[in-house]
Coordinates of C-alpha atoms in Angstrom, one line a residue:
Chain A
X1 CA 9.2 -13.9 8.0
X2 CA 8.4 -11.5 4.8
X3 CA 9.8 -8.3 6.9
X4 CA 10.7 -5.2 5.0
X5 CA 13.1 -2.4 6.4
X6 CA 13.1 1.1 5.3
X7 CA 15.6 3.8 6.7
X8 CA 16.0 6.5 7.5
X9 CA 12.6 6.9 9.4
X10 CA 12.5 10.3 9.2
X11 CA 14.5 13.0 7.3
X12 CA 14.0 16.8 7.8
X13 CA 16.4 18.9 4.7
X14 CA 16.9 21.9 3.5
X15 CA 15.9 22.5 -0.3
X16 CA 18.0 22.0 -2.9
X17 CA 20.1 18.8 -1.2
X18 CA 19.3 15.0 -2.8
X19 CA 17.7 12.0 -0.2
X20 CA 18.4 8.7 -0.2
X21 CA 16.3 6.2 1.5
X22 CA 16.3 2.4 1.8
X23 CA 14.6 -0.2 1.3
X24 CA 15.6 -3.9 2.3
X25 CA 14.2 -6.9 2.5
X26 CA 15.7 -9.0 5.6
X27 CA 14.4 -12.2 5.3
X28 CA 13.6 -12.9 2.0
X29 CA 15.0 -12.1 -1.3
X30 CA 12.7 -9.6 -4.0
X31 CA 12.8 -9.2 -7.6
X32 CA 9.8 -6.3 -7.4
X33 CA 10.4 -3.7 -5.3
X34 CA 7.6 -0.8 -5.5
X35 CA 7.8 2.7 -4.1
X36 CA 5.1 4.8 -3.1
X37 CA 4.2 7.8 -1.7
X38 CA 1.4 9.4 0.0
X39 CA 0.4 12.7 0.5
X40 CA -1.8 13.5 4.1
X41 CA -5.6 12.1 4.0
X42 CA -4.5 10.2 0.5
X43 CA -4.4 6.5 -0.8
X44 CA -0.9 5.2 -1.8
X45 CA 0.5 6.4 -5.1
X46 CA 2.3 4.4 -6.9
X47 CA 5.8 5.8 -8.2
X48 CA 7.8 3.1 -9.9
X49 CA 8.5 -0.6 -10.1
X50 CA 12.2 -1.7 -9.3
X51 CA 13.3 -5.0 -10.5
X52 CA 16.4 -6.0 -9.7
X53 CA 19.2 -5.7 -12.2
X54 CA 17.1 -3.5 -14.7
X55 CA 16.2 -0.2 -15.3
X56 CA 12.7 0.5 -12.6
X57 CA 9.5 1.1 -14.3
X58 CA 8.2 5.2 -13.5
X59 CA 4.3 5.8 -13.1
X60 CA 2.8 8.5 -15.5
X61 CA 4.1 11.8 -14.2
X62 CA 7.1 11.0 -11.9
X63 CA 10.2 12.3 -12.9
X64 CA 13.0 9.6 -13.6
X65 CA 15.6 11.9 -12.8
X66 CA 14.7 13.7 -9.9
X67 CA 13.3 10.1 -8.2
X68 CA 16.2 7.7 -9.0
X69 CA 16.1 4.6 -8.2
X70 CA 18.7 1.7 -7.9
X71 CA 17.8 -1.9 -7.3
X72 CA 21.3 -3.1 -7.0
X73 CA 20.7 -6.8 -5.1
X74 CA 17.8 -9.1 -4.3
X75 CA 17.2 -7.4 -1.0
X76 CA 18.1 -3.9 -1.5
X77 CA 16.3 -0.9 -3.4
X78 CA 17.2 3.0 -2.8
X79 CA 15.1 5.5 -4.1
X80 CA 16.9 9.1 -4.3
X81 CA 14.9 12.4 -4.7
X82 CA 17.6 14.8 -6.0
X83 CA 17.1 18.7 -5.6
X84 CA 14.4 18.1 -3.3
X85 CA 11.9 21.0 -2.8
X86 CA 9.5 21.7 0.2
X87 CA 6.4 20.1 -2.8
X88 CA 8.3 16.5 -2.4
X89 CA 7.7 16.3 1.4
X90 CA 5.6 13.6 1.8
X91 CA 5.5 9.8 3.3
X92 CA 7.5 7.6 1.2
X93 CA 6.7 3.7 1.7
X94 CA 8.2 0.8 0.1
X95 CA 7.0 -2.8 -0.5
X96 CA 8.7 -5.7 -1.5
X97 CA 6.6 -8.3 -3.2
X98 CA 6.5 -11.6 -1.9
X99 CA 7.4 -14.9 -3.5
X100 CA 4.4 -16.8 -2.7
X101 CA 1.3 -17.8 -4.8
X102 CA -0.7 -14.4 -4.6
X103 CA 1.8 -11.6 -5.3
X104 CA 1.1 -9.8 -1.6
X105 CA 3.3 -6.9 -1.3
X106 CA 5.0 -6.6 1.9
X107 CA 6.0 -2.9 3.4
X108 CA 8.8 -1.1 5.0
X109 CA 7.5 1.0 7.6
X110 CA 7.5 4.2 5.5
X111 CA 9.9 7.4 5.8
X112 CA 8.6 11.0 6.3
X113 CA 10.6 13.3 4.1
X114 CA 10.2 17.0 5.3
X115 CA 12.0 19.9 2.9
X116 CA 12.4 23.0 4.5
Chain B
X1 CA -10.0 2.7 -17.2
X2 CA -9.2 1.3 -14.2
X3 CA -11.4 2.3 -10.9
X4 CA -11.9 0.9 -7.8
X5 CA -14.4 2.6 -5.5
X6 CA -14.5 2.7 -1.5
X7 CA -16.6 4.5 1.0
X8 CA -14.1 7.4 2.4
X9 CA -15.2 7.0 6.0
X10 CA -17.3 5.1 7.9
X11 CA -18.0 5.5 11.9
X12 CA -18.9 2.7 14.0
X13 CA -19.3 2.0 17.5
X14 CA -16.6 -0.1 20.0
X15 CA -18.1 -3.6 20.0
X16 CA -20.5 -3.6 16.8
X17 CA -20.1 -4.9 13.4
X18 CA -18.8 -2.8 10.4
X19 CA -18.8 -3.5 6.4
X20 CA -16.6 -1.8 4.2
X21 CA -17.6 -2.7 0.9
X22 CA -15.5 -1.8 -2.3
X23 CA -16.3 -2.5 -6.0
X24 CA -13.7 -2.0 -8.5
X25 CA -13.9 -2.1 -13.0
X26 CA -10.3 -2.8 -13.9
X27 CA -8.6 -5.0 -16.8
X28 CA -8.3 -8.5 -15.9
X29 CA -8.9 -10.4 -12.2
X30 CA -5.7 -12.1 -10.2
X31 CA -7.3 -11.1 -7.1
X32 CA -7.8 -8.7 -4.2
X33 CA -6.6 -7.7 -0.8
X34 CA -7.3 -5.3 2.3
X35 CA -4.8 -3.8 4.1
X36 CA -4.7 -1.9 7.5
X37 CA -3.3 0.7 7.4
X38 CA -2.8 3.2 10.9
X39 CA -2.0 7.0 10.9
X40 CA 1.6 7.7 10.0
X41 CA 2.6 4.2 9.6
X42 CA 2.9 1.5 6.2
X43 CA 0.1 -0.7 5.2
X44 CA -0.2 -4.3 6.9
X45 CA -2.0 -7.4 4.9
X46 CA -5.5 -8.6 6.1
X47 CA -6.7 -10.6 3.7
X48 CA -6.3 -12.3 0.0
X49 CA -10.0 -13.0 -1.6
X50 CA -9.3 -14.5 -5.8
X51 CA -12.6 -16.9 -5.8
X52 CA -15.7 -15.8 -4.9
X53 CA -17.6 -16.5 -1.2
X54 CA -16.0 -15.6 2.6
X55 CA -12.5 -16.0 3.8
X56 CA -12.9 -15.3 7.8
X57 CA -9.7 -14.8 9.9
X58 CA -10.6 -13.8 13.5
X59 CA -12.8 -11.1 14.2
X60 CA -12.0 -10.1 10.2
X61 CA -13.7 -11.3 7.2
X62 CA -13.4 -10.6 3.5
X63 CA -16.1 -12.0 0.7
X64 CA -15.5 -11.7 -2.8
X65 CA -17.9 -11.7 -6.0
X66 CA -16.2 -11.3 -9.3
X67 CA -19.0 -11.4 -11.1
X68 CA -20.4 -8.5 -9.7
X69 CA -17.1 -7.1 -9.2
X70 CA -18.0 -6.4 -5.6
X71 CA -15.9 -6.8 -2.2
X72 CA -16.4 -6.2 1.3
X73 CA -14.2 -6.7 4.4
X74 CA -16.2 -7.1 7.5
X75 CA -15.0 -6.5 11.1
X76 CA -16.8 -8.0 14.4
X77 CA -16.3 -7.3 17.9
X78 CA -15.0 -3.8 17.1
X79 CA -12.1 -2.3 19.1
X80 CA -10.8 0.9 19.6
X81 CA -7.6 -0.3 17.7
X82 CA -9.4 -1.0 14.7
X83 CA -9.2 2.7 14.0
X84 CA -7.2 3.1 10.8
X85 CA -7.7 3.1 7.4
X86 CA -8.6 0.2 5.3
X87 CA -7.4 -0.3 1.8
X88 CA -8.9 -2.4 -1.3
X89 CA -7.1 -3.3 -3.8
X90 CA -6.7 -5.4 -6.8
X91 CA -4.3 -6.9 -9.0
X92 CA -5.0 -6.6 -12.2
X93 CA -4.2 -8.5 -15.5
X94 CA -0.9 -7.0 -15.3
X95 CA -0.3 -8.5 -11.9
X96 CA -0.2 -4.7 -11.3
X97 CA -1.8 -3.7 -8.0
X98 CA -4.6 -1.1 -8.4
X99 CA -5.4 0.9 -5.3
X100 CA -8.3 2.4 -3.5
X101 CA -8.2 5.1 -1.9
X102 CA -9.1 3.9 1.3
X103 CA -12.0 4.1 4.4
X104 CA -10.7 5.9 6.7
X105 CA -13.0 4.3 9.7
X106 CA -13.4 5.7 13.0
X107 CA -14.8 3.7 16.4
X108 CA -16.3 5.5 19.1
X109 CA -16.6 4.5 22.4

């Protein structure tokens, strides 16, 4: 149980064209969604909190409208970087967060975003 | 603010035993975790600590003390596979997860 999808796997673009990736939760339905990404040889940086229904939460210093993010349903969230430019490449991971007692966050397998 | 503070790599030897200890200052305590996480892939849950003392799981064990807001997650038995990074981190008052920045920990043969 508690598995978390994320496609596409990997995404090579030109710059200047908008990404979508997705995040869904198969067996299990999630309110929270979080995406994150992480540079090479970093920790996890948090970007923004998707709830479902409402408007996500954005971390200090992400851009709401070049990240945008829908949380549509209970088991999907997409996270779209518009314009992207060869800065945003990166590895972009997802978690969904569980509905037990101690909030674990479950995680998609990640998607490496390369702008040429 | 908010800080959590881990080791940034550690080298142990197949077979032996490894601590990666973590201590973290943050607002408010609803617990902490370790995750796995491999090269190029998404982290994976180890462990859960919210009350203080030892939670062992197989060859992996995590010990908590709030008090001195101090963790470690100790591995046994080391194997090659165990090469990956490990990740503390905590959930705050929030029930915002607050991350470390990870041990990157390497076994040699």
């Amino acid at each position: 149980g508690a598995v978390v999808s994320q496609h596409p796997s990997r995404v090579i673009c030109k710059s200047g064209t908008s990404v979508k990736i997705e995040c869904r939760s198969l067996d299990f339905q999630a309110t929270t969604m979080f995406w994150y990404r992480q540079f090479p040889k970093q920790s996890l940086m948090l970007m923004a909190t998707s709830n479902e229904g409402s408007k996500a939460t954005y971390e200090q210093g992400v851009e709401k409208d070049k990240f945008l993010i829908n949380h549509a349903s209970l088991t999907l969230s997409t996270l779209t970087v518009t314009s992207a430019h060869p800065e945003d490449s990166s590895f972009y991971i997802c978690s969904a967060e569980g509905q037990g007692a101690i909030n674990e966050q479950f995680f998609g397998p990640g998607t490496r975003l390369t702008v040429l | 603010g908010q800080n959590i503070d881990q080791p940034t790599e550690m080298t142990a030897t197949e077979g032996a035993i490894v601590q990666i200890n973590c201590t973290y200052q943050t607002s408010g305590f609803n617990g902490l975790f370790w995750y796995q996480q491999h090269a190029g892939e998404a982290p994976t849950f180890l462990s859960y600590n919210v009350l203080d003392g030892l939670e062992e799981k197989g060859r992996f064990s995590s010990f908590l003390s709030r008090s001195k807001g101090y963790s470690y997650l100790l591995l046994k038995e080391l194997q090659m596979k165990d090469s990956a990074s490990y990740l503390c981190a905590v959930l705050d008052s929030n029930y915002q997860l607050i991350w470390g920045a990870g041990t990157k920990l390497i076994i040699k043969p």
